[in-house]
């Protein structure tokens, strides 16, 4: 399971018996928290400290108001923080997972297209109750530079679950972005995906076939 499959596959594993679960670049936080964590990571990657991060979280809060209303309200609040902060150096680095779309798209278009864009996605869905009751062996693989789905809080939650006896293995490729892709950065700051890191596919194969990891998986940082 990749990306949104991090929410879906554990649910499927609770419904039907499976031998294992492999999640790539998925999360154990809500979709709303994913956007907030991505914005916080935007600030960290750009070298801004806690004071700026707190300002960026005001942008995240305003965006969340729109998302939680199913795109019916909250536009004035987002416009207020835009007017207040748009001239500050950090504002151009705010990306998030969904917030970039809200900042870059005319309101009329958002109202029209937004509900279809995220149709059926429960923005406050909490995956922990499912994961806390899932005993199937799991391998979770992350990109340490994932801008869309930063793994920090997910790794902390999975680590806590491991202490309760859940059979979870995590692996982080520290220089990979979403999709477990290595990348090059263009002069304008945008990333160009280049390749999956060495060992990525071998790691999944070994776990699926043998139920464990005992090979050379490139730069991956593995925790059993």
Coordinates of C-alpha atoms in Angstrom, one line a residue:
X1 CA 0.0 0.0 0.0
X2 CA 1.3 3.4 -0.9
X3 CA 0.5 6.9 0.4
X4 CA -3.3 6.9 1.2
X5 CA -2.9 3.1 1.4
X6 CA -1.4 3.7 4.8
X7 CA -4.9 4.4 6.1
X8 CA -6.7 1.8 3.9
X9 CA -4.5 -1.3 4.1
X10 CA -4.7 -1.6 7.9
X11 CA -8.4 -1.4 7.7
X12 CA -8.5 -4.1 5.1
X13 CA -6.2 -6.3 7.2
X14 CA -8.7 -6.0 10.1
X15 CA -11.5 -7.2 7.8
X16 CA -9.7 -10.1 6.0
X17 CA -6.9 -12.3 7.2
X18 CA -3.5 -11.4 5.7
X19 CA 0.0 -12.7 6.1
X20 CA 1.8 -9.3 6.2
X21 CA 1.3 -5.6 5.6
X22 CA 3.8 -3.4 3.7
X23 CA 3.1 0.4 3.7
X24 CA 5.2 2.8 1.6
X25 CA 5.2 6.5 2.3
X26 CA 1.9 6.2 4.2
X27 CA 1.0 7.8 7.6
X28 CA -0.4 6.9 11.0
X29 CA -1.9 10.4 11.5
X30 CA -5.0 12.0 10.2
X31 CA -5.2 13.7 6.8
X32 CA -5.6 17.0 8.5
X33 CA -2.5 16.4 10.7
X34 CA -0.6 15.4 7.6
X35 CA -1.2 18.9 6.1
X36 CA -0.1 20.6 9.3
X37 CA 3.0 18.4 9.7
X38 CA 3.9 19.1 6.1
X39 CA 3.7 22.8 6.7
X40 CA 5.9 22.5 9.8
X41 CA 8.4 20.5 7.8
X42 CA 8.3 23.3 5.1
X43 CA 9.5 25.7 7.7
X44 CA 12.2 23.4 9.1
X45 CA 13.5 22.6 5.6
X46 CA 13.7 26.3 4.8
X47 CA 15.7 27.1 8.0
X48 CA 13.0 28.9 10.0
X49 CA 12.7 28.5 13.8
X50 CA 9.8 28.1 16.3
X51 CA 8.5 31.7 16.0
X52 CA 8.0 31.4 12.3
X53 CA 6.6 27.9 12.6
X54 CA 4.0 29.3 15.0
X55 CA 3.0 31.8 12.3
X56 CA 2.8 29.1 9.7
X57 CA 0.5 27.1 11.9
X58 CA -1.9 30.0 11.8
X59 CA -2.0 29.5 8.0
X60 CA -2.5 25.8 8.7
X61 CA -5.4 26.6 11.0
X62 CA -7.1 28.8 8.5
X63 CA -6.7 26.1 5.8
X64 CA -8.1 23.5 8.2
X65 CA -11.2 25.6 8.6
X66 CA -12.0 25.4 4.9
X67 CA -11.3 21.7 4.8
X68 CA -13.4 20.8 7.8
X69 CA -16.3 22.8 6.4
X70 CA -16.2 20.8 3.2
X71 CA -15.1 23.9 1.4
X72 CA -18.2 25.9 2.3
X73 CA -16.6 28.5 4.6
X74 CA -13.4 29.8 6.2
X75 CA -12.1 31.7 3.2
X76 CA -12.1 35.0 5.0
X77 CA -9.8 33.6 7.7
X78 CA -7.3 32.3 5.1
X79 CA -7.4 35.7 3.3
X80 CA -6.6 37.5 6.6
X81 CA -3.5 35.5 7.3
X82 CA -2.5 35.8 3.7
X83 CA -2.7 39.6 3.9
X84 CA -0.9 39.6 7.3
X85 CA 2.0 37.4 6.2
X86 CA 2.3 37.3 2.5
X87 CA 5.2 39.8 2.4
X88 CA 7.3 37.9 4.9
X89 CA 10.1 35.8 3.6
X90 CA 8.9 32.5 5.0
X91 CA 5.4 32.7 3.5
X92 CA 6.5 31.6 0.0
X93 CA 7.8 28.4 1.5
X94 CA 4.3 27.3 2.8
X95 CA 3.3 24.3 0.8
X96 CA 1.7 21.6 3.0
X97 CA -0.2 18.8 1.5
X98 CA -3.4 20.6 0.6
X99 CA -2.8 24.2 1.8
X100 CA -0.7 25.0 -1.3
X101 CA -3.9 24.4 -3.4
X102 CA -6.0 26.7 -1.3
X103 CA -3.4 29.5 -1.4
X104 CA -2.8 29.2 -5.2
X105 CA -6.4 28.7 -6.5
X106 CA -9.2 31.3 -6.9
X107 CA -12.0 31.0 -4.3
X108 CA -14.7 30.3 -6.8
X109 CA -12.7 27.4 -8.3
X110 CA -12.0 26.0 -4.8
X111 CA -15.7 26.1 -3.9
X112 CA -16.5 24.3 -7.2
X113 CA -13.7 21.8 -7.4
X114 CA -12.7 21.3 -3.8
X115 CA -15.5 18.9 -2.7
X116 CA -14.7 16.7 -5.6
X117 CA -11.0 16.9 -4.9
X118 CA -11.3 15.4 -1.4
X119 CA -14.6 13.6 -1.8
X120 CA -15.1 10.9 0.9
X121 CA -11.9 11.7 2.8
X122 CA -12.5 12.0 6.5
X123 CA -10.1 14.8 7.4
X124 CA -9.9 13.9 11.1
X125 CA -9.7 10.1 10.6
X126 CA -7.6 8.7 13.4
X127 CA -5.8 5.5 12.3
X128 CA -4.4 4.6 15.7
X129 CA -7.4 2.5 17.0
X130 CA -7.0 0.2 14.0
X131 CA -3.2 0.0 14.4
X132 CA -3.5 -0.6 18.1
X133 CA -5.5 -3.8 17.4
X134 CA -3.6 -5.1 14.4
X135 CA -1.3 -8.1 15.1
X136 CA -0.2 -8.8 11.5
X137 CA 3.5 -8.3 10.8
X138 CA 4.0 -4.8 9.3
X139 CA 6.8 -3.1 7.3
X140 CA 6.5 0.7 7.0
X141 CA 8.9 2.5 4.6
X142 CA 9.4 6.3 4.6
X143 CA 11.3 9.0 2.8
X144 CA 13.1 11.2 5.3
X145 CA 12.6 14.3 3.0
X146 CA 9.0 13.6 2.2
X147 CA 7.3 17.0 1.8
X148 CA 3.8 15.6 1.3
X149 CA 3.8 13.1 4.1
X150 CA 6.5 13.9 6.6
X151 CA 7.0 10.7 8.7
X152 CA 8.1 12.3 12.1
X153 CA 4.9 11.8 14.1
X154 CA 4.1 8.5 12.4
X155 CA 7.5 7.1 13.3
X156 CA 6.9 8.2 16.9
X157 CA 3.5 6.5 17.0
X158 CA 4.7 3.3 15.4
X159 CA 7.6 3.2 17.9
X160 CA 5.1 3.4 20.8
X161 CA 3.1 0.6 19.2
X162 CA 6.2 -1.6 19.0
X163 CA 6.7 -1.2 22.7
X164 CA 3.3 -2.8 23.2
X165 CA 4.4 -5.9 21.2
X166 CA 3.0 -5.0 17.8
X167 CA 5.2 -6.7 15.1
X168 CA 6.2 -3.5 13.3
X169 CA 9.4 -2.8 11.3
X170 CA 10.2 0.7 10.1
X171 CA 12.7 1.8 7.4
X172 CA 13.6 5.4 6.5
X173 CA 15.5 6.4 3.4
X174 CA 16.9 9.7 4.7
X175 CA 17.2 11.4 1.3
X176 CA 14.0 10.2 -0.4
X177 CA 10.9 12.2 -1.1
X178 CA 7.3 11.1 -1.4
X179 CA 7.0 7.8 -3.4
X180 CA 10.4 6.8 -2.0
X181 CA 12.1 8.7 -4.8
X182 CA 15.5 10.3 -4.7
X183 CA 15.6 13.7 -6.4
X184 CA 17.6 16.6 -7.7
X185 CA 16.7 20.2 -6.9
X186 CA 16.3 22.7 -9.7
X187 CA 17.6 26.3 -9.4
X188 CA 14.0 27.4 -8.6
X189 CA 13.8 25.0 -5.7
X190 CA 11.5 22.5 -7.2
X191 CA 12.4 18.8 -7.1
X192 CA 12.9 16.4 -10.0
X193 CA 12.5 12.8 -9.0
X194 CA 15.3 10.6 -10.3
X195 CA 15.1 7.0 -9.0
X196 CA 14.1 4.8 -6.2
X197 CA 16.9 4.3 -3.7
X198 CA 19.1 1.3 -3.8
X199 CA 17.7 -1.6 -1.8
X200 CA 14.1 -0.4 -1.8
X201 CA 12.5 -3.1 -3.9
X202 CA 14.8 -5.8 -2.4
X203 CA 13.6 -4.8 1.0
X204 CA 10.0 -5.3 0.2
X205 CA 10.7 -8.6 -1.6
X206 CA 12.7 -10.0 1.4
X207 CA 10.0 -9.0 3.8
X208 CA 7.2 -10.5 1.7
X209 CA 9.1 -13.7 1.0
X210 CA 10.9 -14.2 4.3
X211 CA 9.0 -12.1 6.8
X212 CA 12.2 -10.4 7.9
X213 CA 14.9 -8.0 6.8
X214 CA 18.5 -9.3 6.8
X215 CA 20.1 -7.9 3.6
X216 CA 21.8 -4.8 2.4
X217 CA 19.1 -2.2 1.7
X218 CA 21.3 0.8 0.8
X219 CA 21.0 3.9 3.0
X220 CA 17.8 2.7 4.8
X221 CA 17.7 3.2 8.5
X222 CA 15.8 0.1 9.9
X223 CA 14.2 -0.3 13.3
X224 CA 12.6 -3.6 14.3

